[in-house]
Amino acid sequence: MAIAQIKNLQRRLANLEQEAEAELDRVCGNHLWASVGPDVIDALENPADRARANYYYGQLMTVRELQGTMA
């Protein structure tokens, strides 16, 4: 991959990471999910919120895994 392509991919992954974190903060109501993990998501009472949080948590973990392989 060319350097420009790598930089572009890193930027897009960072954008996805920010989006996922912002949505998780919004759905969970705080940033506690970052230190406690999926237990906070599983404790959400509203099934729609739980599904949305699980989606974004999965997105976040995928982005971080990809970022880890690029390091």
PDB file of N, CA and C in Angstrom:
ATOM      1  N   MET A   1       0.829  -1.180   0.000  1.00  0.00           N
ATOM      2  CA  MET A   1       0.000   0.000   0.000  1.00  0.00           C
ATOM      3  C   MET A   1       0.870   1.238   0.000  1.00  0.00           C
ATOM      4  N   ALA A   2       0.447   2.226  -0.714  1.00  0.00           N
ATOM      5  CA  ALA A   2       1.164   3.490  -0.742  1.00  0.00           C
ATOM      6  C   ALA A   2       0.941   4.238   0.573  1.00  0.00           C
ATOM      7  N   ILE A   3       1.876   5.106   0.892  1.00  0.00           N
ATOM      8  CA  ILE A   3       1.800   5.867   2.142  1.00  0.00           C
ATOM      9  C   ILE A   3       0.507   6.671   2.202  1.00  0.00           C
ATOM     10  N   ALA A   4       0.105   7.261   1.100  1.00  0.00           N
ATOM     11  CA  ALA A   4      -1.134   8.050   1.071  1.00  0.00           C
ATOM     12  C   ALA A   4      -2.353   7.175   1.369  1.00  0.00           C
ATOM     13  N   GLN A   5      -2.359   5.950   0.856  1.00  0.00           N
ATOM     14  CA  GLN A   5      -3.473   5.038   1.114  1.00  0.00           C
ATOM     15  C   GLN A   5      -3.518   4.639   2.587  1.00  0.00           C
ATOM     16  N   ILE A   6      -2.368   4.412   3.178  1.00  0.00           N
ATOM     17  CA  ILE A   6      -2.293   4.041   4.598  1.00  0.00           C
ATOM     18  C   ILE A   6      -2.794   5.189   5.464  1.00  0.00           C
ATOM     19  N   LYS A   7      -2.359   6.405   5.168  1.00  0.00           N
ATOM     20  CA  LYS A   7      -2.798   7.577   5.925  1.00  0.00           C
ATOM     21  C   LYS A   7      -4.317   7.770   5.797  1.00  0.00           C
ATOM     22  N   ASN A   8      -4.836   7.572   4.603  1.00  0.00           N
ATOM     23  CA  ASN A   8      -6.269   7.707   4.371  1.00  0.00           C
ATOM     24  C   ASN A   8      -7.038   6.647   5.162  1.00  0.00           C
ATOM     25  N   LEU A   9      -6.553   5.421   5.161  1.00  0.00           N
ATOM     26  CA  LEU A   9      -7.189   4.355   5.916  1.00  0.00           C
ATOM     27  C   LEU A   9      -7.145   4.646   7.411  1.00  0.00           C
ATOM     28  N   GLN A  10      -6.015   5.124   7.897  1.00  0.00           N
ATOM     29  CA  GLN A  10      -5.901   5.471   9.315  1.00  0.00           C
ATOM     30  C   GLN A  10      -6.889   6.573   9.693  1.00  0.00           C
ATOM     31  N   ARG A  11      -7.061   7.552   8.829  1.00  0.00           N
ATOM     32  CA  ARG A  11      -8.001   8.642   9.079  1.00  0.00           C
ATOM     33  C   ARG A  11      -9.432   8.127   9.118  1.00  0.00           C
ATOM     34  N   ARG A  12      -9.783   7.260   8.180  1.00  0.00           N
ATOM     35  CA  ARG A  12     -11.145   6.704   8.155  1.00  0.00           C
ATOM     36  C   ARG A  12     -11.410   5.826   9.376  1.00  0.00           C
ATOM     37  N   LEU A  13     -10.412   5.058   9.790  1.00  0.00           N
ATOM     38  CA  LEU A  13     -10.575   4.236  10.993  1.00  0.00           C
ATOM     39  C   LEU A  13     -10.739   5.107  12.233  1.00  0.00           C
ATOM     40  N   ALA A  14      -9.993   6.199  12.306  1.00  0.00           N
ATOM     41  CA  ALA A  14     -10.116   7.122  13.440  1.00  0.00           C
ATOM     42  C   ALA A  14     -11.512   7.747  13.465  1.00  0.00           C
ATOM     43  N   ASN A  15     -12.059   8.080  12.295  1.00  0.00           N
ATOM     44  CA  ASN A  15     -13.414   8.630  12.221  1.00  0.00           C
ATOM     45  C   ASN A  15     -14.447   7.610  12.707  1.00  0.00           C
ATOM     46  N   LEU A  16     -14.289   6.358  12.288  1.00  0.00           N
ATOM     47  CA  LEU A  16     -15.201   5.302  12.736  1.00  0.00           C
ATOM     48  C   LEU A  16     -15.093   5.085  14.239  1.00  0.00           C
ATOM     49  N   GLU A  17     -13.880   5.160  14.762  1.00  0.00           N
ATOM     50  CA  GLU A  17     -13.667   5.000  16.199  1.00  0.00           C
ATOM     51  C   GLU A  17     -14.369   6.115  16.973  1.00  0.00           C
ATOM     52  N   GLN A  18     -14.216   7.346  16.513  1.00  0.00           N
ATOM     53  CA  GLN A  18     -14.876   8.485  17.174  1.00  0.00           C
ATOM     54  C   GLN A  18     -16.393   8.360  17.119  1.00  0.00           C
ATOM     55  N   GLU A  19     -16.916   7.939  15.977  1.00  0.00           N
ATOM     56  CA  GLU A  19     -18.358   7.762  15.841  1.00  0.00           C
ATOM     57  C   GLU A  19     -18.868   6.705  16.813  1.00  0.00           C
ATOM     58  N   ALA A  20     -18.176   5.578  16.882  1.00  0.00           N
ATOM     59  CA  ALA A  20     -18.605   4.497  17.770  1.00  0.00           C
ATOM     60  C   ALA A  20     -18.556   4.932  19.229  1.00  0.00           C
ATOM     61  N   GLU A  21     -17.500   5.608  19.633  1.00  0.00           N
ATOM     62  CA  GLU A  21     -17.387   6.062  21.017  1.00  0.00           C
ATOM     63  C   GLU A  21     -18.480   7.071  21.357  1.00  0.00           C
ATOM     64  N   ALA A  22     -18.761   7.993  20.444  1.00  0.00           N
ATOM     65  CA  ALA A  22     -19.802   9.001  20.678  1.00  0.00           C
ATOM     66  C   ALA A  22     -21.175   8.345  20.812  1.00  0.00           C
ATOM     67  N   GLU A  23     -21.468   7.388  19.965  1.00  0.00           N
ATOM     68  CA  GLU A  23     -22.759   6.699  20.034  1.00  0.00           C
ATOM     69  C   GLU A  23     -22.866   5.861  21.308  1.00  0.00           C
ATOM     70  N   LEU A  24     -21.786   5.209  21.701  1.00  0.00           N
ATOM     71  CA  LEU A  24     -21.815   4.434  22.939  1.00  0.00           C
ATOM     72  C   LEU A  24     -22.022   5.348  24.144  1.00  0.00           C
ATOM     73  N   ASP A  25     -21.368   6.503  24.149  1.00  0.00           N
ATOM     74  CA  ASP A  25     -21.576   7.484  25.223  1.00  0.00           C
ATOM     75  C   ASP A  25     -23.038   7.921  25.268  1.00  0.00           C
ATOM     76  N   ARG A  26     -23.616   8.171  24.091  1.00  0.00           N
ATOM     77  CA  ARG A  26     -24.990   8.636  24.019  1.00  0.00           C
ATOM     78  C   ARG A  26     -25.965   7.561  24.487  1.00  0.00           C
ATOM     79  N   VAL A  27     -25.797   6.348  23.995  1.00  0.00           N
ATOM     80  CA  VAL A  27     -26.731   5.266  24.331  1.00  0.00           C
ATOM     81  C   VAL A  27     -26.600   4.861  25.802  1.00  0.00           C
ATOM     82  N   CYS A  28     -25.373   4.774  26.285  1.00  0.00           N
ATOM     83  CA  CYS A  28     -25.149   4.342  27.668  1.00  0.00           C
ATOM     84  C   CYS A  28     -25.345   5.484  28.665  1.00  0.00           C
ATOM     85  N   GLY A  29     -25.313   6.708  28.190  1.00  0.00           N
ATOM     86  CA  GLY A  29     -25.524   7.847  29.059  1.00  0.00           C
ATOM     87  C   GLY A  29     -24.262   8.357  29.735  1.00  0.00           C
ATOM     88  N   ASN A  30     -23.149   7.692  29.542  1.00  0.00           N
ATOM     89  CA  ASN A  30     -21.873   8.116  30.124  1.00  0.00           C
ATOM     90  C   ASN A  30     -20.738   7.349  29.450  1.00  0.00           C
ATOM     91  N   HIS A  31     -19.529   7.569  29.919  1.00  0.00           N
ATOM     92  CA  HIS A  31     -18.354   6.917  29.327  1.00  0.00           C
ATOM     93  C   HIS A  31     -17.924   5.685  30.144  1.00  0.00           C
ATOM     94  N   LEU A  32     -18.792   5.234  31.058  1.00  0.00           N
ATOM     95  CA  LEU A  32     -18.467   4.101  31.928  1.00  0.00           C
ATOM     96  C   LEU A  32     -18.208   2.822  31.141  1.00  0.00           C
ATOM     97  N   TRP A  33     -18.844   2.662  30.006  1.00  0.00           N
ATOM     98  CA  TRP A  33     -18.673   1.463  29.201  1.00  0.00           C
ATOM     99  C   TRP A  33     -17.199   1.239  28.843  1.00  0.00           C
ATOM    100  N   ALA A  34     -16.418   2.326  28.745  1.00  0.00           N
ATOM    101  CA  ALA A  34     -15.016   2.217  28.332  1.00  0.00           C
ATOM    102  C   ALA A  34     -14.176   1.506  29.386  1.00  0.00           C
ATOM    103  N   SER A  35     -14.511   1.674  30.659  1.00  0.00           N
ATOM    104  CA  SER A  35     -13.725   1.029  31.706  1.00  0.00           C
ATOM    105  C   SER A  35     -14.336  -0.297  32.150  1.00  0.00           C
ATOM    106  N   VAL A  36     -15.657  -0.412  32.087  1.00  0.00           N
ATOM    107  CA  VAL A  36     -16.319  -1.638  32.544  1.00  0.00           C
ATOM    108  C   VAL A  36     -16.477  -2.634  31.403  1.00  0.00           C
ATOM    109  N   GLY A  37     -16.732  -2.138  30.222  1.00  0.00           N
ATOM    110  CA  GLY A  37     -16.857  -2.998  29.056  1.00  0.00           C
ATOM    111  C   GLY A  37     -18.290  -3.394  28.751  1.00  0.00           C
ATOM    112  N   PRO A  38     -18.465  -4.557  28.152  1.00  0.00           N
ATOM    113  CA  PRO A  38     -19.784  -4.977  27.676  1.00  0.00           C
ATOM    114  C   PRO A  38     -20.816  -5.183  28.782  1.00  0.00           C
ATOM    115  N   ASP A  39     -20.392  -5.291  30.034  1.00  0.00           N
ATOM    116  CA  ASP A  39     -21.353  -5.468  31.125  1.00  0.00           C
ATOM    117  C   ASP A  39     -22.320  -4.292  31.217  1.00  0.00           C
ATOM    118  N   VAL A  40     -21.823  -3.082  30.950  1.00  0.00           N
ATOM    119  CA  VAL A  40     -22.694  -1.902  30.971  1.00  0.00           C
ATOM    120  C   VAL A  40     -23.721  -1.998  29.849  1.00  0.00           C
ATOM    121  N   ILE A  41     -23.285  -2.466  28.707  1.00  0.00           N
ATOM    122  CA  ILE A  41     -24.190  -2.604  27.559  1.00  0.00           C
ATOM    123  C   ILE A  41     -25.255  -3.656  27.848  1.00  0.00           C
ATOM    124  N   ASP A  42     -24.840  -4.778  28.425  1.00  0.00           N
ATOM    125  CA  ASP A  42     -25.791  -5.845  28.742  1.00  0.00           C
ATOM    126  C   ASP A  42     -26.813  -5.420  29.797  1.00  0.00           C
ATOM    127  N   ALA A  43     -26.482  -4.430  30.610  1.00  0.00           N
ATOM    128  CA  ALA A  43     -27.385  -3.959  31.660  1.00  0.00           C
ATOM    129  C   ALA A  43     -28.416  -2.953  31.154  1.00  0.00           C
ATOM    130  N   LEU A  44     -28.293  -2.511  29.911  1.00  0.00           N
ATOM    131  CA  LEU A  44     -29.272  -1.559  29.368  1.00  0.00           C
ATOM    132  C   LEU A  44     -30.648  -2.225  29.303  1.00  0.00           C
ATOM    133  N   GLU A  45     -31.658  -1.542  29.791  1.00  0.00           N
ATOM    134  CA  GLU A  45     -33.001  -2.121  29.863  1.00  0.00           C
ATOM    135  C   GLU A  45     -33.731  -2.093  28.529  1.00  0.00           C
ATOM    136  N   ASN A  46     -33.553  -1.041  27.762  1.00  0.00           N
ATOM    137  CA  ASN A  46     -34.239  -0.902  26.481  1.00  0.00           C
ATOM    138  C   ASN A  46     -33.561  -1.793  25.433  1.00  0.00           C
ATOM    139  N   PRO A  47     -34.296  -2.760  24.865  1.00  0.00           N
ATOM    140  CA  PRO A  47     -33.693  -3.663  23.866  1.00  0.00           C
ATOM    141  C   PRO A  47     -33.131  -2.937  22.644  1.00  0.00           C
ATOM    142  N   ALA A  48     -33.776  -1.852  22.220  1.00  0.00           N
ATOM    143  CA  ALA A  48     -33.278  -1.102  21.061  1.00  0.00           C
ATOM    144  C   ALA A  48     -31.949  -0.433  21.393  1.00  0.00           C
ATOM    145  N   ASP A  49     -31.839   0.135  22.587  1.00  0.00           N
ATOM    146  CA  ASP A  49     -30.576   0.745  23.014  1.00  0.00           C
ATOM    147  C   ASP A  49     -29.480  -0.311  23.138  1.00  0.00           C
ATOM    148  N   ARG A  50     -29.831  -1.466  23.692  1.00  0.00           N
ATOM    149  CA  ARG A  50     -28.857  -2.547  23.843  1.00  0.00           C
ATOM    150  C   ARG A  50     -28.352  -3.010  22.479  1.00  0.00           C
ATOM    151  N   ALA A  51     -29.264  -3.148  21.519  1.00  0.00           N
ATOM    152  CA  ALA A  51     -28.873  -3.564  20.164  1.00  0.00           C
ATOM    153  C   ALA A  51     -27.973  -2.519  19.514  1.00  0.00           C
ATOM    154  N   ARG A  52     -28.330  -1.251  19.664  1.00  0.00           N
ATOM    155  CA  ARG A  52     -27.522  -0.169  19.084  1.00  0.00           C
ATOM    156  C   ARG A  52     -26.139  -0.131  19.725  1.00  0.00           C
ATOM    157  N   ALA A  53     -26.084  -0.273  21.038  1.00  0.00           N
ATOM    158  CA  ALA A  53     -24.803  -0.257  21.746  1.00  0.00           C
ATOM    159  C   ALA A  53     -23.951  -1.453  21.338  1.00  0.00           C
ATOM    160  N   ASN A  54     -24.552  -2.613  21.186  1.00  0.00           N
ATOM    161  CA  ASN A  54     -23.798  -3.792  20.753  1.00  0.00           C
ATOM    162  C   ASN A  54     -23.230  -3.604  19.356  1.00  0.00           C
ATOM    163  N   TYR A  55     -24.015  -2.988  18.464  1.00  0.00           N
ATOM    164  CA  TYR A  55     -23.539  -2.719  17.112  1.00  0.00           C
ATOM    165  C   TYR A  55     -22.298  -1.824  17.156  1.00  0.00           C
ATOM    166  N   TYR A  56     -22.392  -0.721  17.879  1.00  0.00           N
ATOM    167  CA  TYR A  56     -21.274   0.221  17.926  1.00  0.00           C
ATOM    168  C   TYR A  56     -20.087  -0.328  18.714  1.00  0.00           C
ATOM    169  N   TYR A  57     -20.344  -1.157  19.708  1.00  0.00           N
ATOM    170  CA  TYR A  57     -19.237  -1.784  20.440  1.00  0.00           C
ATOM    171  C   TYR A  57     -18.488  -2.744  19.503  1.00  0.00           C
ATOM    172  N   GLY A  58     -19.229  -3.492  18.700  1.00  0.00           N
ATOM    173  CA  GLY A  58     -18.602  -4.370  17.709  1.00  0.00           C
ATOM    174  C   GLY A  58     -17.810  -3.588  16.685  1.00  0.00           C
ATOM    175  N   GLN A  59     -18.369  -2.459  16.232  1.00  0.00           N
ATOM    176  CA  GLN A  59     -17.654  -1.595  15.287  1.00  0.00           C
ATOM    177  C   GLN A  59     -16.360  -1.098  15.914  1.00  0.00           C
ATOM    178  N   LEU A  60     -16.439  -0.663  17.164  1.00  0.00           N
ATOM    179  CA  LEU A  60     -15.261  -0.151  17.857  1.00  0.00           C
ATOM    180  C   LEU A  60     -14.184  -1.218  18.000  1.00  0.00           C
ATOM    181  N   MET A  61     -14.568  -2.423  18.368  1.00  0.00           N
ATOM    182  CA  MET A  61     -13.590  -3.497  18.533  1.00  0.00           C
ATOM    183  C   MET A  61     -12.948  -3.871  17.193  1.00  0.00           C
ATOM    184  N   THR A  62     -13.722  -3.853  16.123  1.00  0.00           N
ATOM    185  CA  THR A  62     -13.183  -4.141  14.792  1.00  0.00           C
ATOM    186  C   THR A  62     -12.189  -3.074  14.368  1.00  0.00           C
ATOM    187  N   VAL A  63     -12.528  -1.818  14.601  1.00  0.00           N
ATOM    188  CA  VAL A  63     -11.625  -0.710  14.252  1.00  0.00           C
ATOM    189  C   VAL A  63     -10.328  -0.838  15.035  1.00  0.00           C
ATOM    190  N   ARG A  64     -10.421  -1.100  16.321  1.00  0.00           N
ATOM    191  CA  ARG A  64      -9.216  -1.210  17.142  1.00  0.00           C
ATOM    192  C   ARG A  64      -8.345  -2.398  16.737  1.00  0.00           C
ATOM    193  N   GLU A  65      -8.988  -3.486  16.329  1.00  0.00           N
ATOM    194  CA  GLU A  65      -8.231  -4.633  15.852  1.00  0.00           C
ATOM    195  C   GLU A  65      -7.485  -4.279  14.567  1.00  0.00           C
ATOM    196  N   LEU A  66      -8.160  -3.596  13.648  1.00  0.00           N
ATOM    197  CA  LEU A  66      -7.514  -3.173  12.410  1.00  0.00           C
ATOM    198  C   LEU A  66      -6.379  -2.189  12.684  1.00  0.00           C
ATOM    199  N   GLN A  67      -6.605  -1.259  13.590  1.00  0.00           N
ATOM    200  CA  GLN A  67      -5.555  -0.303  13.944  1.00  0.00           C
ATOM    201  C   GLN A  67      -4.353  -1.022  14.543  1.00  0.00           C
ATOM    202  N   GLY A  68      -4.612  -2.081  15.318  1.00  0.00           N
ATOM    203  CA  GLY A  68      -3.523  -2.840  15.925  1.00  0.00           C
ATOM    204  C   GLY A  68      -2.681  -3.577  14.906  1.00  0.00           C
ATOM    205  N   THR A  69      -3.286  -4.006  13.816  1.00  0.00           N
ATOM    206  CA  THR A  69      -2.520  -4.715  12.795  1.00  0.00           C
ATOM    207  C   THR A  69      -1.687  -3.751  11.949  1.00  0.00           C
ATOM    208  N   MET A  70      -2.070  -2.469  11.967  1.00  0.00           N
ATOM    209  CA  MET A  70      -1.346  -1.468  11.181  1.00  0.00           C
ATOM    210  C   MET A  70      -0.170  -0.865  11.952  1.00  0.00           C
ATOM    211  N   ALA A  71      -0.127  -1.118  13.253  1.00  0.00           N
ATOM    212  CA  ALA A  71       0.915  -0.498  14.076  1.00  0.00           C
ATOM    213  C   ALA A  71       2.270  -1.121  13.850  1.00  0.00           C
TER     214      ALA A  71
END
